[in-house]
Coordinates of C-alpha atoms and ligand atoms in Angstrom, one line a residue:
M1 CA 10.3 -7.8 -8.9
L2 CA 6.5 -6.0 -9.6
E3 CA 5.5 -5.7 -12.8
T4 CA 2.2 -4.7 -15.2
E5 CA 2.5 -4.8 -19.0
G6 CA -0.6 -3.1 -20.7
L7 CA -3.0 -3.5 -17.9
T8 CA -6.6 -2.0 -18.3
I9 CA -9.8 -1.9 -16.9
R10 CA -12.8 -0.9 -18.7
F11 CA -15.9 0.6 -16.5
G12 CA -18.2 0.5 -19.5
G13 CA -16.5 2.7 -22.0
H14 CA -14.8 4.5 -20.1
A15 CA -10.8 3.3 -19.3
A16 CA -10.2 3.5 -15.8
V17 CA -6.4 1.7 -16.6
D18 CA -5.7 2.8 -19.2
G19 CA -2.3 0.5 -21.1
V20 CA -0.3 0.9 -17.9
S21 CA 3.1 -0.7 -18.3
C22 CA 5.7 0.2 -15.1
A23 CA 8.7 -2.4 -13.6
F24 CA 9.2 -1.7 -10.1
H25 CA 12.1 -3.0 -8.1
P26 CA 12.9 -3.6 -4.8
G27 CA 15.2 -1.1 -2.3
T28 CA 12.9 1.4 -4.8
L29 CA 9.7 3.7 -3.3
T30 CA 8.2 4.8 -6.1
A31 CA 5.5 6.8 -5.7
I32 CA 2.8 6.9 -7.8
V33 CA 0.5 10.8 -8.3
G34 CA -2.2 11.8 -10.7
P35 CA -5.1 14.1 -9.6
N36 CA -8.4 12.3 -8.8
G37 CA -10.1 10.0 -10.8
A38 CA -6.4 9.6 -12.2
G39 CA -7.1 5.6 -11.2
K40 CA -4.7 5.2 -8.9
T41 CA -6.8 2.9 -6.3
T42 CA -7.7 1.9 -9.3
Y43 CA -4.3 0.3 -10.6
F44 CA -3.5 -0.7 -7.4
N45 CA -6.6 -2.6 -7.4
L46 CA -6.1 -4.7 -10.2
I47 CA -2.2 -5.1 -8.8
S48 CA -4.2 -7.2 -5.3
G49 CA -6.6 -8.5 -7.2
Q50 CA -9.6 -7.0 -6.0
L51 CA -10.8 -5.8 -9.8
A52 CA -9.6 -8.5 -12.5
A53 CA -9.0 -6.4 -15.9
T54 CA -9.4 -6.3 -19.4
A55 CA -6.7 -6.9 -21.0
G56 CA -2.8 -7.1 -19.9
R57 CA -1.0 -8.7 -17.3
V58 CA 0.8 -8.3 -14.1
R59 CA 3.8 -10.0 -13.3
L60 CA 5.1 -10.1 -9.3
K61 CA 9.0 -11.9 -9.9
G62 CA 7.9 -13.3 -13.3
R63 CA 5.1 -15.3 -12.4
D64 CA 2.3 -13.6 -13.5
I65 CA -0.7 -13.7 -11.3
T66 CA -3.3 -11.9 -13.8
A67 CA -5.3 -14.6 -13.1
L68 CA -5.1 -15.8 -10.1
A69 CA -7.0 -14.3 -6.7
A70 CA -6.6 -11.8 -4.3
P71 CA -5.5 -14.1 -1.4
R72 CA -3.3 -16.6 -3.3
R73 CA -1.8 -12.7 -4.4
A74 CA -1.4 -11.7 -1.0
Q75 CA 0.8 -15.3 -0.4
L76 CA 2.9 -15.1 -3.2
G77 CA 4.0 -12.1 -1.2
L78 CA 1.7 -8.8 -2.2
G79 CA 1.2 -6.3 0.8
R80 CA -1.8 -4.1 1.0
A81 CA -2.6 -2.1 4.0
F82 CA -6.3 -4.4 5.3
Q83 CA -9.0 -2.0 5.3
L84 CA -10.3 -2.6 9.3
T85 CA -13.7 -3.9 7.8
N86 CA -11.7 -6.5 7.0
L87 CA -9.8 -7.8 10.0
F88 CA -12.1 -8.5 13.7
P89 CA -13.8 -5.7 14.6
N90 CA -14.0 -7.0 18.2
L91 CA -10.8 -8.2 18.9
T92 CA -7.7 -5.9 20.3
A93 CA -5.4 -4.5 18.5
L94 CA -3.0 -6.9 20.0
E95 CA -4.9 -9.4 19.1
N96 CA -5.4 -8.6 15.6
V97 CA -1.6 -7.5 14.8
R98 CA -0.9 -11.9 16.9
L99 CA -3.4 -13.3 14.0
A100 CA -1.2 -11.5 11.2
V101 CA 2.6 -13.2 13.0
Q102 CA 1.1 -16.1 13.2
A103 CA -0.5 -15.8 9.4
R104 CA 2.6 -15.1 8.4
S105 CA 4.5 -18.1 10.2
G106 CA 2.9 -20.3 9.6
R107 CA 1.5 -21.8 12.7
T108 CA -2.0 -23.8 13.9
L109 CA -3.9 -22.1 15.8
D110 CA -2.6 -24.5 18.9
L111 CA -4.7 -24.6 21.7
L112 CA -1.2 -27.2 23.2
S113 CA 1.1 -25.2 22.3
R114 CA 3.7 -23.5 25.1
A115 CA 3.4 -20.7 26.8
A116 CA 6.9 -20.0 25.6
R117 CA 5.4 -20.1 22.7
H118 CA 2.3 -18.2 22.1
Q119 CA 5.1 -14.9 24.4
D120 CA 6.5 -15.1 21.0
L121 CA 4.2 -14.5 19.0
T122 CA 3.2 -11.8 20.9
D123 CA 6.3 -9.7 21.0
Q124 CA 6.6 -10.3 17.4
A125 CA 3.1 -8.6 17.1
M126 CA 3.8 -5.9 19.8
A127 CA 7.4 -5.0 18.0
H128 CA 5.3 -3.8 15.0
L129 CA 2.8 -2.1 17.0
K130 CA 5.1 -0.1 18.6
A131 CA 6.7 0.2 15.3
V132 CA 4.3 2.4 14.2
A133 CA 3.6 4.2 17.9
L134 CA 0.1 2.3 18.8
A135 CA 1.4 0.7 21.6
D136 CA -0.8 2.6 24.1
R137 CA -3.5 1.1 22.8
A138 CA -2.1 -2.7 21.7
G139 CA -5.1 -3.5 24.4
A140 CA -8.1 -1.1 23.2
I141 CA -10.6 -3.1 20.8
S142 CA -9.6 -2.5 16.9
A143 CA -13.6 -1.0 16.5
T144 CA -12.9 1.8 19.5
L145 CA -10.2 2.8 17.6
A146 CA -9.4 6.4 16.4
H147 CA -10.3 7.1 12.5
G148 CA -5.8 7.7 12.8
D149 CA -5.2 5.1 15.3
Q150 CA -6.9 2.2 12.4
R151 CA -4.5 3.1 9.6
K152 CA -1.4 2.7 11.6
L153 CA -3.4 -0.6 13.5
E154 CA -3.5 -1.8 9.3
V155 CA 0.4 -1.0 8.5
A156 CA 0.9 -2.9 11.8
I157 CA -0.6 -5.9 10.5
L158 CA 1.3 -4.9 6.2
L159 CA 4.5 -5.4 9.0
A160 CA 3.4 -8.5 10.4
L161 CA 2.4 -10.2 7.1
E162 CA 5.7 -9.1 6.2
P163 CA 5.9 -9.0 1.9
D164 CA 7.7 -7.7 -0.2
V165 CA 6.1 -5.9 -1.8
F166 CA 4.6 -2.9 -0.6
M167 CA 1.5 -1.3 -1.5
F168 CA 0.1 2.3 0.4
D169 CA -2.9 3.8 -0.8
E170 CA -3.1 7.5 0.5
P171 CA -1.9 5.5 4.4
T172 CA -1.7 9.0 5.9
A173 CA -5.3 10.6 4.5
G174 CA -7.6 11.9 8.1
M175 CA -5.0 11.7 9.3
S176 CA -4.2 14.4 13.2
V177 CA -1.5 15.7 11.6
D178 CA 0.1 13.8 14.9
D179 CA -0.4 11.2 13.1
V180 CA 1.1 11.5 10.4
P181 CA 5.0 11.3 11.0
A182 CA 4.5 7.9 12.7
V183 CA 2.8 6.7 9.6
L184 CA 6.5 8.1 7.7
D185 CA 8.6 7.2 10.3
V186 CA 7.7 2.7 9.5
I187 CA 7.6 3.5 5.7
A188 CA 11.0 4.7 5.1
A189 CA 12.0 2.3 7.2
I190 CA 10.6 -0.2 5.4
K191 CA 12.1 1.6 2.6
A192 CA 15.5 2.2 4.3
R193 CA 15.8 -2.0 5.0
G194 CA 16.9 -2.2 1.0
D195 CA 14.9 -4.9 -0.1
K196 CA 11.5 -4.5 -0.8
T197 CA 9.2 -2.6 -3.6
I198 CA 7.4 -0.1 -2.2
L199 CA 4.4 1.6 -4.3
L200 CA 3.4 4.7 -2.5
V201 CA 0.1 6.8 -3.5
E202 CA 0.5 10.0 -2.2
H203 CA -1.3 13.4 -2.9
K204 CA 1.1 15.2 -0.1
M205 CA 4.2 16.7 -2.5
D206 CA 6.6 17.1 1.0
V207 CA 6.7 13.4 1.7
V208 CA 6.5 12.9 -1.9
R209 CA 9.5 14.0 -2.7
S210 CA 11.0 13.4 0.8
L211 CA 10.6 9.1 0.5
S212 CA 10.4 8.5 -2.7
D213 CA 13.2 7.8 -5.4
R214 CA 10.7 8.1 -8.5
I215 CA 7.5 9.1 -9.7
V216 CA 4.8 7.4 -12.0
V217 CA 2.3 9.8 -12.7
L218 CA -1.4 8.7 -13.6
H219 CA -3.6 10.8 -15.1
H220 CA -6.4 9.7 -17.2
G221 CA -6.1 5.9 -16.3
R222 CA -3.1 6.3 -18.2
L223 CA 0.6 6.5 -17.4
V224 CA 2.2 9.7 -18.7
A225 CA 4.8 10.2 -17.2
D226 CA 7.7 8.4 -15.1
G227 CA 11.6 9.5 -13.6
P228 CA 13.5 11.1 -10.5
P229 CA 11.6 12.7 -8.7
A230 CA 13.2 16.3 -8.8
E231 CA 12.5 15.7 -12.8
V232 CA 9.3 14.4 -12.7
I233 CA 7.8 16.7 -10.4
H234 CA 9.3 19.9 -12.3
S235 CA 7.8 18.5 -16.0
D236 CA 4.8 20.3 -18.1
V237 CA 3.1 17.1 -17.7
V238 CA 2.7 16.9 -14.0
R239 CA 1.6 20.9 -14.4
E240 CA -0.5 20.5 -17.0
A241 CA -2.4 16.9 -14.5
Y242 CA -2.4 19.1 -11.6
L243 CA -3.4 22.8 -13.0
G244 CA -5.2 21.4 -15.5
G245 CA -8.2 24.2 -17.3
A246 CA -5.6 27.0 -14.4
A247 CA -3.0 26.4 -16.7
E248 CA -4.7 27.0 -19.8
S249 CA -6.1 30.0 -18.6
D250 CA -2.7 31.5 -17.4
H251 CA -2.0 31.7 -21.2
G252 CA -5.6 33.5 -22.9
Ligands
ADP1 N1 -16.0 -0.1 -9.5 C1 -15.9 1.2 -10.7 N2 -17.1 1.5 -11.1 C2 -16.8 2.2 -11.6 N3 -16.4 3.0 -11.7 C3 -14.8 3.5 -11.2 C4 -14.6 2.1 -10.1 N4 -14.0 2.1 -9.2 C5 -13.4 2.8 -10.1 N5 -13.8 3.8 -10.9 C6 -13.6 4.7 -12.0 O1 -11.9 4.8 -12.2 C7 -11.8 6.3 -12.4 C8 -11.0 5.8 -10.9 O2 -10.2 6.2 -10.2 P1 -10.1 5.9 -8.6 O3 -8.6 5.1 -9.1 O4 -10.5 5.9 -7.3 O5 -8.4 7.0 -8.9 P2 -7.2 7.6 -8.0 O6 -6.9 6.4 -7.0 O7 -6.5 8.2 -8.0 O8 -8.4 8.8 -7.1 C9 -12.8 7.4 -11.3 O9 -13.5 7.5 -13.1 C10 -13.7 6.4 -10.9 O10 -15.0 7.4 -11.2
MG2 MG1 -7.6 6.9 -4.9

């Protein structure tokens, strides 16, 4: 479904992502882990097209998308949670999701459309808000939502766009503990559909362990481990990447 080959970006002399080759398959959830600054977000930016690669390729369903701009990649099925700044802060949560439903269904805004069709779009949008436990805030102006609710809204919009590939970069970061389960449940539900390709950057190891089929470890921009969670979590390379100097000092 999605593949990177030798994917690299240099900022000045520093390779933030360094020759990463990896393939991601439908029906699987791959956790991407690594210490802060490892290059996880930059890797996502290279895949979704927010950054242009210095070297290497990105392929989606066999098609080379390396030279395509981010919106085109999104049209082809790459889904990344939007930042709220890219949305319409003065519209309600429901209106923002409804616009995404409408964009996905390819219908242009038709002021003469029948009320029933309008209602259909609204119902679909409401279902996505329910899926992320945000139905009770449907009528709230997006800009006024609490941080956790804004992150949920991003996920609802992503659901509405129905991508083939879902990319989540620390989806629960900064959320209160009460909000976390709704977001994890919706990711688990996407996985349960069995046809979507999911990439998840996540620090919480219990979450990684319970949701992922596979763990890829980035360290200093390089892919240093790739395998089943049980193997990777206990591997020396992960211990070293996470513990660094602490592990060395243990030895002496
Ligand atoms: N636009 C940029 N310009 C310069 N350096 C960047 C830029 N984006 C990321 N970096 C650098 O790339 C490295 C990886 O960052 P990042 O991908 O955000 O790591 P992670 O998400 O794993 O914490 C860091 O050293 C960071 O400072
Ligand atoms: Mg990051």
